Amino acid sequence: MKVTINREVLLGPLQVVNSVIERRQALPILNNMLIVAEKDKITLMATDMEVEVVTHIKNHVQIQGSTTIPARKFIDICKALPADTEIHLEVKDNRAQLKSGRSRFTLSTLPASDYPTLGGIQPQLKFCLPASILKRLIGDTQFAMAHQDVRYYLNGMLVELGEQRIRMVATDGHRLALSDAEISTGVKENTQIIIPRKGVMELWHMLPEHDVEVEVQISQNHFRAAMQQQEITTKLVDGKFPDYTRVIPAKGDKVVKTERDALRQGLARTSILSNEKFRGVRLTLKKGMIQALAHNPDQEEAEEDIEVEYEGQEMEIGFNVVYLLDALDAIRSEKVQLEFSSPDKSCLIHAIGGDMSKYVIMPMRL
Amino acid sequence: MRRTPQQLRASLERELAPVYLIMGDEPLQSMECQDAIRAAARSRGYADRTVLDVETGIDWQALRFTADSLSLFSSRQLIDLRLGDARPGTAGAEAISRYCEQPSPDAVLLISSGRLDGKTLQGGWVRAVEKQGVLVQVRPLKAGEMTAWVESRLRARGLGATPEAVRLLADRDEGNLLAAAQDIDKLALLAGGRTIDVGEVVAAVGDSARFDLYALPDSAMAGDAARAVRMLRGLREEGVEPVLVCWGMTRELRALNLLAQGRRPEENIPGYKMFGQRESLLRAAAQRLGVEKMRRLLREAIRIDRVAKGAAPGEPWGELTGLCLGLAGRPLFQNS
C-alpha cells in the first residue's frame, strides 16, 4: 500500500475515527485503525466492537492495499506535523513507513484481515432525514441519559419510530428528556430501539452542522447512520425501556411562564453556593416571582428573586439545580413554561411556542 | 432491636423496618439475610435500588442526597449501603445517625458490614440503627454446630441423608458455609429424591478432584506452564495431598522417560494405556525434552516423593511447582 495525502485532508476524518477507540483495550488490534486504499479512495475505520465508524477520503492511491496501524500514535504524529504538509504512507514488510518533509516514522502493523468489521447489516427499516434534525433530537435529550446505571437500558437513548414521527427519550430515573421530529419514516407500526450511550455521543459529534442527508438503517441488532463520506454503526441495547408515557405528568395546576435566560442565569448564580456535589436549590413560587435559595455545608447562602408570570398558590419545592439548568440550556425558545402540582410530584418544562421537546424533573426533599 | 437471622426472616413477612444493619464475617448468612431484605422490599414495591459502596470511597452526603432524590419510576427505593470491612469514620457515623433520626418515609436503608468490634458496637451510629431499625449479627458456626446446620439445610432443600453422610459433609466444609451450601445444592441435583449416603457425598466430591489430578501432568506436558501452576494451586487449595499429586506426576514421567528411550510404556508400566491425542501429546513432550532431561526430571520426582512423605527436607508444593515448570519446558533454573 502506498498513498500520499495532505495533512489537512487527513486530520478531520482521522479524529472522527479515533474517538471510537477506547484507551484501555483487551484486544491489541482494537488499538489500531484499519486503512484501506483502493482506486481513488482511502477508507479509515475504527471499532470497539460496539460502535464502528467508517470514513472515506477521496484521494489518489499509488499502490492499493490495506493495513491496520496504532491509531493514537498515527494521529499524534499527524497532529504534530506542520500544517499543509504532504504525508507519505507506505506499508512494506509489515511495517508502516510515514514520511513528511524531513520527518520519518516507522509504525508497527497488524494484518487487516484480522480486523473485526461488521460489514453489511440486514436492515429491516430504512429512511432518510436531514442531519440537522437528527442532531437537534440528540442534542435536546442526550444529557438525560444515565451513566453506568445498573438499569443498563437507561444507559442509552430510546428511539421511537412512528409512521410520521421520530421521538427520542432519555432518562436517568430522576429526570427525563423527550424530543419529537416530524419525519416520514415509512414505519408501519411503532418501533422502539435503544442506542447505547457511546453510540449516541459518537453519532452526535459526527453529525455536521450544515445540512446533508443521513440514511438510517435499523436491523435486529444494529443501528447505522450513513452519510456521503461517513458511516457509524452501533449495537443496540437489548432491553426494555420503561414506559415513559406514564411519568409525563398531566397539566399541573401551578403554571409558571418566564424568560428562559432570566431564569437560567438566576439559577446559575444561586447554584454557586449550593452543595458542591449534591446541588440542591429550594424554589418558592410566589405571585409574580420564583425565589431561589441555596446553601452549602459551610453555612453560606444565596438568594435570588426571579421575575415570572405566576398567579397560583404559594409553594415550596426542592430540585437538583443541574437538572433544571440542563433542561433550560437545551431549550432554544425565548420563553419557557414550567408546570408544577405539588412538592413531591414531578415538574414539566417546555418551550412556549414550538414545543417539540419536553423535560420532566423529579424534585428533591430539602 | 436485635434479631437472629431466623427471627429476621420471620419478621420480614410481617413488616419492613426503615433501617437494617447486617454485620459479621460469615459471608453466606450475611448474604442470605441481605437477599431476604431485598426480596421483601421488592415485593412491597421498593423497585429502585441504589448501591453506595464505602470501600471504594464515598461522599457521606450521598446518603441523604440519595434518600431525598425522588425517582420518576418508583416512589420507593432500597438504599444498599455497603461498608464491607471499612469503618464509617466520623463523617459516616454522623451521616448514619442523622439519617436514623429522620429516615426517609419511602426508603429502606440496608447497611451491610464485616465484623464490628465491641467498641464500634457501643458507638453512636450502631445504637441509632438499633433504636430505629433492626440489627442482625451473623457469626461463624462453632465446630459442634456444623452438623446441625448441614442437617437443617438439607431438610430445607427437601433432602434426606444418613447421619454418616451429614457428618462427612460437615467435616469437609467446616468453616466454609458457602462451600457447604454449594455442595448441598449439587447433591440436591444428583440425589433426585433419594436419601443421600456417604458414597454419594464421596462421589460428588471425589469426581472433580480426580479430574484435576490427571489433567495436571497433561497441561505441563503440553507446555502450558501457567495453567499447570494454576491447577497445582487449585489442588493445594482443594486439600489434595502432595503425595497424591507427586504420584500422578511420577506416573507420567516414567512413561515419558520410556518413550524418550524409544521403549513402549504400555509394556513396562502395569495397567498403563495411551492412545489418540494423549499419545501424540506424550510423544511430542518426550521428543521435546529428550533422554537426558527426562532422566533428570524423573530423579527430581523421586526426591520430591521423599519430601512429600517427610523423608527428606523441603517444601513439597514448591518442589512440585518446580517439577511442573521443568516438564513444561520452563525450568526455574537453567541447569535443571
XYZ file of C-alpha atoms in Angstrom:
702
model
C 0.000 0.000 0.000
C 1.273 3.446 -0.855
C -0.529 6.800 -0.613
C 0.310 10.476 -0.383
C -2.172 12.693 1.360
C -2.383 16.250 2.582
C -2.310 16.624 6.361
C -5.410 18.887 6.479
C -7.438 16.445 4.389
C -6.468 13.570 6.642
C -6.759 15.156 10.070
C -10.559 15.639 10.237
C -11.535 12.092 9.273
C -8.739 10.769 11.472
C -10.174 12.474 14.548
C -13.686 11.226 13.829
C -12.487 7.637 13.614
C -10.113 7.895 16.533
C -12.686 8.945 19.098
C -14.276 5.488 18.962
C -11.136 3.763 20.152
C -11.120 3.021 23.874
C -7.965 3.836 25.779
C -7.716 0.517 27.541
C -8.221 -2.377 25.201
C -8.186 -6.095 25.865
C -7.591 -6.930 22.211
C -4.412 -5.306 20.864
C -5.843 -4.888 17.371
C -8.597 -2.645 18.745
C -5.920 -0.038 19.451
C -5.414 0.098 15.715
C -7.390 1.653 12.916
C -7.996 -0.032 9.620
C -6.787 1.735 6.496
C -7.905 0.551 3.096
C -6.542 2.156 -0.067
C -8.306 1.342 -3.302
C -8.661 3.146 -6.642
C -9.158 6.790 -5.729
C -10.371 6.336 -2.195
C -8.846 5.871 1.241
C -11.098 4.351 3.892
C -10.426 4.679 7.615
C -12.250 2.507 10.098
C -12.216 2.022 13.864
C -14.282 -0.039 16.261
C -14.552 -1.002 19.906
C -16.769 -3.961 18.954
C -19.825 -1.913 19.956
C -19.535 1.154 17.820
C -17.911 1.160 14.398
C -17.045 4.295 12.474
C -16.016 4.425 8.799
C -14.893 7.462 6.856
C -13.937 7.724 3.204
C -11.446 10.200 1.786
C -11.228 10.861 -1.954
C -7.529 10.774 -2.705
C -5.097 9.425 -5.253
C -3.721 5.965 -4.414
C -0.336 4.911 -5.791
C -0.446 1.300 -4.667
C -3.634 -0.317 -3.420
C -3.704 -2.310 -0.196
C -4.857 -2.407 3.381
C -3.356 -2.496 6.848
C -4.019 -1.584 10.480
C -1.764 0.771 12.452
C -1.823 2.124 16.022
C -4.462 4.839 15.846
C -3.378 7.061 18.714
C 0.252 7.213 17.596
C -0.745 7.833 13.999
C -2.971 10.762 14.888
C -0.431 12.196 17.338
C 2.187 12.184 14.596
C -0.154 13.804 12.063
C -1.155 16.483 14.571
C 2.481 17.261 15.354
C 3.449 17.713 11.712
C 3.459 21.264 10.329
C 0.277 22.484 8.654
C -0.435 21.761 4.999
C 2.339 19.200 4.542
C 2.103 16.099 2.392
C 2.206 12.795 4.270
C 3.544 9.709 2.500
C 2.356 6.420 3.909
C 3.806 3.173 2.652
C 3.454 -0.357 4.018
C 6.360 -2.698 3.426
C 7.226 -5.956 5.204
C 4.555 -5.460 7.893
C 5.885 -2.028 8.820
C 4.185 1.232 8.005
C 6.547 3.986 6.944
C 5.407 7.541 7.371
C 7.370 10.324 5.719
C 6.716 14.010 5.666
C 9.283 16.713 4.907
C 12.357 15.744 6.886
C 10.480 13.504 9.368
C 10.385 9.733 9.076
C 8.430 7.307 11.259
C 8.057 3.543 11.244
C 4.908 2.120 12.842
C 4.065 -1.477 13.618
C 1.103 -3.008 11.804
C -1.314 -5.877 12.344
C -2.927 -7.707 9.439
C -6.042 -6.029 8.025
C -7.717 -9.418 7.673
C -7.759 -9.763 11.479
C -9.655 -6.515 11.972
C -13.170 -7.088 13.344
C -15.528 -5.359 10.950
C -19.291 -5.621 10.839
C -19.689 -5.406 7.097
C -23.259 -5.297 5.830
C -26.167 -5.442 8.228
C -29.619 -6.625 7.183
C -31.756 -3.547 7.678
C -35.416 -4.105 8.420
C -36.007 -0.374 8.340
C -34.502 2.328 6.179
C -35.274 6.003 5.856
C -33.593 9.321 5.222
C -33.643 12.520 7.213
C -31.646 15.754 7.310
C -28.624 15.655 9.621
C -29.761 18.852 11.351
C -32.937 17.194 12.628
C -31.065 14.183 13.966
C -28.546 16.481 15.604
C -31.284 18.517 17.252
C -33.099 15.430 18.550
C -29.937 14.096 20.165
C -28.783 17.480 21.448
C -32.142 18.106 23.094
C -32.096 14.863 25.039
C -28.651 13.263 25.375
C -27.742 14.903 28.700
C -30.521 12.999 30.477
C -29.123 9.564 29.628
C -27.979 7.554 32.625
C -24.299 6.860 33.111
C -23.242 3.386 34.256
C -26.595 2.706 35.844
C -27.399 -0.849 36.958
C -30.552 -0.450 34.907
C -28.436 -0.906 31.766
C -31.299 0.006 29.441
C -31.185 3.575 30.807
C -27.542 3.961 29.682
C -28.742 4.826 26.212
C -31.316 6.622 24.143
C -34.746 5.346 23.310
C -35.619 5.987 19.672
C -39.288 5.510 18.909
C -40.345 5.473 15.308
C -43.874 6.108 14.134
C -45.072 6.498 10.567
C -44.696 10.272 10.551
C -42.645 10.819 13.683
C -39.311 10.122 15.241
C -39.046 10.550 19.010
C -36.047 10.325 21.300
C -36.314 9.775 25.036
C -33.534 9.708 27.622
C -33.817 9.319 31.373
C -31.634 8.536 34.360
C -34.531 7.765 36.661
C -34.693 11.249 38.196
C -35.294 13.334 35.086
C -36.450 12.665 31.579
C -35.976 14.425 28.271
C -38.158 13.827 25.247
C -37.941 15.303 21.791
C -40.015 14.829 18.645
C -39.496 15.476 14.960
C -41.916 15.044 12.109
C -40.298 12.792 9.576
C -41.786 10.326 7.171
C -40.103 7.094 8.249
C -42.221 4.603 6.368
C -42.614 2.550 9.527
C -45.886 0.642 9.618
C -46.167 0.077 13.371
C -44.450 1.879 16.218
C -40.927 0.589 16.747
C -38.655 1.148 19.732
C -34.899 0.687 19.856
C -32.297 1.696 22.429
C -28.975 3.061 21.185
C -26.158 2.747 23.745
C -24.734 5.908 25.251
C -21.421 5.793 23.445
C -23.062 5.299 20.065
C -25.339 8.281 20.696
C -22.455 10.549 21.651
C -20.291 9.475 18.690
C -23.158 9.982 16.283
C -23.879 13.408 17.757
C -20.278 14.558 17.372
C -20.118 13.169 13.862
C -23.222 14.880 12.506
C -22.260 18.031 10.602
C -23.731 21.466 11.285
C -24.548 22.042 7.642
C -27.371 20.119 6.097
C -26.776 16.753 4.481
C -28.978 13.702 4.107
C -28.475 10.899 6.603
C -29.618 7.427 5.761
C -30.723 5.498 8.831
C -30.711 1.709 8.735
C -32.029 -0.403 11.585
C -31.581 -4.156 11.784
C -32.369 -6.636 14.520
C -29.229 -5.746 16.487
C -27.756 -2.654 14.881
C -28.371 0.991 14.149
C -26.487 2.587 11.277
C -26.374 6.196 10.165
C -24.723 6.710 6.806
C -23.691 9.983 5.218
C -21.842 10.503 1.998
C -18.338 10.199 3.398
C -19.014 8.770 6.844
C -20.869 5.948 8.453
C -21.448 4.933 12.048
C -22.869 1.623 13.201
C -23.697 0.749 16.775
C -25.078 -2.276 18.513
C -28.476 -1.875 20.120
C -29.166 -2.308 23.818
C -31.164 -5.463 24.284
C -33.616 -4.416 26.951
C -36.994 -2.936 27.645
C -37.162 0.795 28.177
C -39.557 1.780 30.967
C -42.937 3.149 29.982
C -42.032 6.818 29.720
C -45.547 7.984 28.919
C -46.527 7.066 32.478
C -44.121 9.595 34.004
C -45.022 12.608 31.901
C -47.355 14.495 34.214
C -50.741 15.763 33.169
C -51.015 19.519 33.125
C -50.147 20.811 36.616
C -52.295 23.450 38.300
C -49.358 25.742 39.016
C -48.159 27.158 35.724
C -45.170 29.480 35.566
C -44.225 31.365 32.411
C -40.929 33.160 32.185
C -37.981 34.338 30.126
C -35.677 31.373 29.681
C -32.472 33.377 30.017
C -33.510 35.248 33.153
C -34.458 32.019 34.900
C -31.354 30.213 33.739
C -28.985 32.939 34.850
C -30.724 33.365 38.177
C -30.482 29.663 38.911
C -26.871 29.525 37.746
C -25.949 32.288 40.207
C -27.786 30.605 43.060
C -26.192 27.250 42.325
C -22.731 28.584 43.148
C -23.493 28.326 46.845
C -25.353 25.029 46.717
C -23.646 21.902 47.972
C -20.777 21.294 45.539
C -21.632 17.694 44.794
C -25.307 17.492 45.552
C -26.743 20.598 44.010
C -29.970 21.220 45.825
C -31.843 24.524 45.479
C -35.143 25.427 47.054
C -37.666 27.240 44.871
C -40.554 29.180 46.331
C -43.308 30.020 43.895
C -44.920 33.342 44.778
C -47.167 35.717 42.916
C -45.102 37.132 40.085
C -41.827 35.564 41.123
C -39.764 32.498 41.894
C -37.485 32.789 44.868
C -34.428 30.532 44.612
C -32.476 29.665 47.736
C -29.336 27.587 48.153
C -26.910 26.950 50.964
C -23.900 24.729 51.454
C -22.282 22.875 54.385
C -20.202 25.997 55.179
C -23.448 27.823 56.004
C -23.043 30.162 53.033
C -26.254 31.216 51.378
C -27.505 32.501 48.025
C -30.915 34.013 47.385
C -32.360 35.218 44.109
C -35.737 36.646 43.154
C -36.616 35.830 39.573
C -39.485 37.662 37.933
C -42.046 35.315 36.350
C -45.692 35.205 35.330
C -47.411 33.262 38.095
C -50.819 33.668 39.656
C -51.240 30.420 41.584
C -50.784 29.386 45.186
C -47.533 29.741 47.042
C -45.474 26.534 47.075
C -42.004 25.407 48.139
C -40.179 22.732 46.159
C -36.571 21.478 46.020
C -34.617 20.487 42.927
C -31.214 19.329 41.832
C -30.352 22.578 40.089
C -28.219 20.805 37.485
C -31.314 19.078 36.145
C -33.110 22.402 35.790
C -30.126 24.070 34.129
C -29.602 21.172 31.697
C -33.198 21.418 30.547
C -33.128 25.208 30.260
C -29.877 25.005 28.296
C -31.404 22.606 25.808
C -34.479 24.708 25.162
C -33.952 27.263 22.394
C -37.049 29.442 22.609
C -37.060 32.749 24.483
C -39.911 31.871 26.804
C -40.437 28.685 28.770
C -43.294 27.226 30.731
C -42.905 25.255 33.980
C -45.792 23.238 35.358
C -45.874 22.091 38.985
C -48.501 20.334 41.037
C -47.075 19.515 44.479
C -43.679 19.465 46.263
C -43.273 15.699 45.824
C -44.515 15.483 42.239
C -42.522 15.998 39.064
C -42.243 19.272 37.204
C -42.737 19.607 33.442
C -40.693 22.125 31.469
C -41.164 23.014 27.821
C -40.737 25.889 25.421
C -43.595 28.228 24.714
C -44.292 28.065 21.000
C -42.905 25.149 19.021
C -42.668 22.751 21.941
C -41.127 19.715 20.280
C -39.256 18.844 23.472
C -40.439 18.132 26.989
C -38.450 17.822 30.205
C -39.703 16.077 33.324
C -37.779 16.563 36.569
C -38.410 14.908 39.913
C -37.985 17.166 42.944
C -35.719 16.576 45.942
C -36.759 16.656 49.527
C -34.832 19.537 51.097
C -33.754 -4.138 68.090
C -31.533 -7.174 67.680
C -32.584 -10.256 65.817
C -31.047 -13.570 64.797
C -31.102 -14.436 61.088
C -34.070 -16.767 61.692
C -36.018 -14.104 63.554
C -35.237 -11.650 60.785
C -36.778 -13.901 58.165
C -39.931 -14.330 60.208
C -40.228 -10.589 60.874
C -39.804 -9.674 57.209
C -43.063 -11.399 56.410
C -44.867 -9.076 58.818
C -43.188 -5.715 58.365
C -40.276 -3.781 56.918
C -38.124 -1.631 59.200
C -36.708 1.677 57.876
C -33.106 0.641 58.630
C -31.260 -2.679 58.753
C -27.704 -3.432 59.778
C -26.323 -6.854 58.881
C -22.869 -7.400 60.350
C -20.448 -10.248 60.820
C -17.849 -12.064 58.792
C -19.756 -15.177 57.807
C -20.486 -14.472 54.144
C -23.268 -16.987 53.461
C -25.552 -15.959 56.314
C -24.831 -12.282 55.701
C -25.648 -12.677 52.014
C -28.836 -14.590 52.700
C -30.046 -12.031 55.247
C -29.418 -9.209 52.768
C -31.130 -11.114 49.967
C -34.150 -11.728 52.186
C -34.423 -7.998 52.943
C -34.016 -7.051 49.282
C -36.674 -9.548 48.246
C -39.067 -8.355 50.955
C -38.528 -4.741 49.875
C -39.038 -5.597 46.223
C -42.297 -7.385 46.904
C -43.536 -4.297 48.742
C -42.900 -2.006 45.773
C -39.413 -0.707 46.574
C -38.476 -1.035 42.933
C -35.478 1.298 42.790
C -32.199 0.299 44.348
C -29.135 2.469 44.854
C -25.826 0.944 45.877
C -23.427 3.046 47.941
C -20.066 1.337 48.302
C -17.967 2.652 51.156
C -14.808 0.643 50.437
C -14.344 2.297 47.060
C -14.747 5.755 48.557
C -17.917 7.618 49.341
C -19.038 11.151 49.995
C -21.254 10.683 53.018
C -23.638 13.386 51.906
C -24.625 10.944 49.185
C -26.681 9.012 51.756
C -29.067 11.850 52.488
C -28.979 13.016 48.874
C -29.918 9.566 47.584
C -32.732 9.242 50.085
C -34.065 12.673 49.191
C -33.870 12.368 45.412
C -37.215 11.194 44.199
C -37.429 8.757 41.326
C -39.565 9.019 38.228
C -40.362 5.341 38.009
C -40.828 4.207 41.570
C -41.926 6.080 44.631
C -39.962 3.738 46.924
C -36.348 2.721 46.970
C -33.861 0.490 48.742
C -30.523 2.057 49.611
C -27.826 -0.578 49.738
C -25.038 0.876 51.879
C -22.053 -1.470 51.802
C -19.479 -0.898 54.491
C -17.603 -4.136 53.846
C -14.537 -4.064 56.032
C -14.395 -0.274 56.013
C -15.395 1.788 59.027
C -17.699 4.747 58.539
C -15.396 7.172 60.356
C -16.631 10.372 61.960
C -18.419 11.703 58.884
C -20.071 8.368 58.154
C -21.133 7.775 61.735
C -22.730 11.182 61.797
C -24.434 10.710 58.434
C -25.909 7.364 59.510
C -27.004 8.670 62.917
C -28.608 11.717 61.328
C -30.371 9.539 58.790
C -31.719 7.295 61.543
C -33.148 10.298 63.359
C -35.108 11.210 60.256
C -35.385 8.194 57.987
C -36.868 8.816 54.579
C -40.536 7.751 54.551
C -40.227 5.906 51.260
C -36.823 4.273 51.517
C -35.332 1.267 53.265
C -31.685 1.609 54.237
C -29.779 -1.678 54.267
C -26.307 -1.425 55.789
C -24.030 -4.438 55.434
C -20.730 -4.691 57.226
C -18.000 -7.102 58.187
C -17.325 -7.857 61.824
C -17.643 -4.843 64.117
C -15.581 -4.783 67.308
C -17.055 -4.246 70.747
C -16.179 -0.574 70.799
C -17.940 0.130 67.499
C -20.969 -1.840 68.654
C -21.267 0.547 71.588
C -20.797 3.537 69.257
C -23.449 6.100 68.487
C -24.350 5.107 64.949
C -24.888 1.431 65.733
C -27.137 2.419 68.615
C -29.039 4.804 66.370
C -29.666 1.965 63.909
C -30.691 -0.337 66.748
C -33.144 2.226 68.049
C -34.769 2.923 64.701
C -34.410 -0.425 62.961
C -33.107 -3.960 63.082
C -29.626 -5.239 63.850
C -28.590 -8.726 62.788
C -25.270 -10.183 63.817
C -24.092 -13.206 61.869
C -21.190 -15.224 63.223
C -19.268 -18.251 62.018
C -20.590 -21.539 63.393
C -18.720 -23.227 66.187
C -17.232 -26.617 65.378
C -20.068 -28.513 67.077
C -22.827 -26.575 65.307
C -21.899 -27.512 61.780
C -23.636 -30.886 61.770
C -26.929 -29.389 62.910
C -26.600 -26.645 60.310
C -25.996 -29.127 57.481
C -28.933 -31.198 58.664
C -31.341 -28.259 58.717
C -30.064 -27.001 55.390
C -30.641 -30.414 53.819
C -34.119 -30.513 55.302
C -34.888 -27.048 53.978
C -33.904 -28.258 50.485
C -36.178 -31.255 50.984
C -33.343 -33.771 51.157
C -32.817 -36.762 53.419
C -29.370 -38.026 54.365
C -27.827 -40.672 56.567
C -26.127 -39.388 59.750
C -22.751 -40.500 58.378
C -23.259 -38.506 55.186
C -24.221 -35.433 57.187
C -21.131 -35.787 59.341
C -18.835 -36.218 56.330
C -20.276 -33.136 54.643
C -19.960 -31.148 57.866
C -16.332 -32.230 58.213
C -15.391 -31.398 54.629
C -16.923 -27.936 54.628
C -16.325 -26.929 58.202
C -15.808 -23.181 58.491
C -16.961 -22.622 54.917
C -20.733 -22.357 54.786
C -20.613 -21.035 51.229
C -18.963 -24.242 50.034
C -21.310 -26.359 52.125
C -24.352 -24.618 50.662
C -22.980 -25.227 47.176
C -22.259 -28.889 47.886
C -25.790 -29.330 49.184
C -27.216 -27.693 46.063
C -25.106 -30.049 43.995
C -26.241 -33.085 45.977
C -29.850 -31.997 45.570
C -29.412 -32.197 41.801
C -27.620 -35.548 41.922
C -29.762 -37.300 44.525
C -33.094 -36.610 42.893
C -35.250 -37.598 45.867
C -33.156 -40.482 47.216
C -31.635 -40.453 50.684
C -28.049 -39.281 50.456
C -25.444 -41.664 51.852
C -21.700 -41.456 52.382
C -20.988 -42.941 48.986
C -22.898 -40.207 47.250
C -21.083 -37.466 49.152
C -17.709 -39.031 48.391
C -18.605 -39.463 44.719
C -19.867 -35.924 44.281
C -16.631 -34.559 45.647
C -14.144 -37.227 44.509
C -15.032 -36.839 40.864
C -13.804 -33.312 40.467
C -10.665 -33.952 42.492
C -9.653 -36.866 40.273
C -10.189 -34.923 37.112
C -7.855 -32.167 38.218
C -5.173 -34.581 39.349
C -4.946 -36.218 35.920
C -5.228 -33.001 33.975
C -2.224 -31.519 35.755
C 0.593 -33.531 34.073
C -1.197 -33.155 30.730
C -1.101 -29.386 30.769
C 2.543 -29.432 31.894
C 3.399 -31.811 29.055
C 1.605 -29.568 26.606
C 3.961 -26.791 27.691
C 1.228 -24.690 29.283
C 3.201 -23.694 32.372
C 0.747 -21.058 33.572
C -2.196 -23.450 33.526
C -0.202 -26.192 35.237
C 0.786 -23.854 38.052
C -2.795 -22.651 38.406
C -4.053 -26.235 38.634
C -1.421 -27.079 41.180
C -2.580 -24.188 43.315
C -6.186 -25.302 42.892
C -5.298 -28.824 44.020
C -3.483 -27.445 47.001
C -6.454 -25.294 47.954
C -8.734 -28.258 47.473
C -6.685 -30.020 50.131
C -5.238 -32.744 47.876
C -2.226 -34.421 49.457
C 1.092 -33.581 47.759
C 1.933 -37.323 47.854
C -1.007 -37.953 45.553
C -0.050 -35.159 43.165
C 3.506 -36.438 43.112
C 2.265 -39.936 42.291
C 0.232 -38.602 39.371
C 3.206 -36.688 38.023
C 5.683 -39.549 38.506
C 3.464 -41.974 36.622
C 3.528 -39.767 33.511
C 7.224 -39.004 33.905
C 8.019 -42.715 33.891
C 6.033 -43.133 30.697
C 7.790 -40.172 29.101
C 11.162 -41.486 30.204
C 10.466 -44.792 28.488
C 9.235 -43.042 25.348
C 12.329 -40.852 25.238
C 14.471 -44.020 25.288
C 12.399 -45.436 22.454
C 10.630 -48.031 24.613
C 6.880 -48.655 24.927
C 5.330 -47.549 28.243
C 2.374 -49.959 27.919
C 4.736 -52.907 28.131
C 6.716 -51.627 31.093
C 4.128 -49.963 33.365
C 1.366 -52.302 34.539
C -2.073 -51.032 33.590
C -0.754 -48.014 31.662
C -2.529 -47.141 28.439
C -2.084 -44.395 25.934
C -3.931 -43.669 22.734
C -5.215 -40.986 20.397
C -4.495 -37.389 21.278
C -2.795 -38.292 24.530
C -0.318 -40.471 22.703
C 0.712 -37.632 20.417
C 0.880 -35.303 23.419
C 3.205 -37.711 25.222
C 5.356 -38.329 22.164
C 5.736 -34.625 21.459
C 6.731 -33.969 25.062
C 9.201 -36.844 25.128
C 10.801 -35.584 21.949
C 10.906 -32.015 23.206
C 12.627 -32.928 26.456
C 14.990 -35.705 25.329
C 16.587 -38.582 27.232
C 18.885 -36.558 29.440
C 16.276 -34.051 30.653
C 13.710 -36.808 31.218
C 16.094 -38.729 33.414
C 16.787 -35.597 35.453
C 13.064 -34.815 35.869
C 12.344 -38.367 36.984
C 15.143 -38.189 39.563
C 13.610 -34.911 40.769
C 10.201 -36.578 41.107
C 11.669 -39.373 43.201
C 13.302 -36.860 45.521
C 10.040 -34.835 45.803
C 8.192 -38.038 46.665
C 10.531 -38.385 49.651
C 9.984 -34.720 50.544
C 6.195 -35.133 50.398
C 6.406 -38.140 52.683
C 8.626 -36.308 55.158
C 11.661 -38.471 54.433
C 13.705 -35.606 53.006
C 13.904 -31.906 53.869
C 11.973 -29.412 51.719
C 8.552 -27.987 50.979
C 6.565 -30.318 48.693
C 4.293 -27.763 46.935
C 7.192 -25.528 45.992
C 9.115 -28.535 44.716
C 6.099 -29.733 42.720
C 5.792 -26.304 41.129
C 9.420 -26.560 40.054
C 8.801 -30.019 38.610
C 5.747 -28.856 36.638
C 7.687 -25.922 35.219
C 10.539 -28.229 34.259
C 8.162 -30.576 32.478
C 6.524 -27.642 30.731
C 9.928 -26.637 29.374
C 10.154 -23.524 31.535
C 12.600 -24.594 34.269
C 13.157 -22.292 37.216
C 16.889 -22.662 36.832
C 18.828 -23.094 33.619
C 20.557 -26.355 34.640
C 17.520 -28.217 35.969
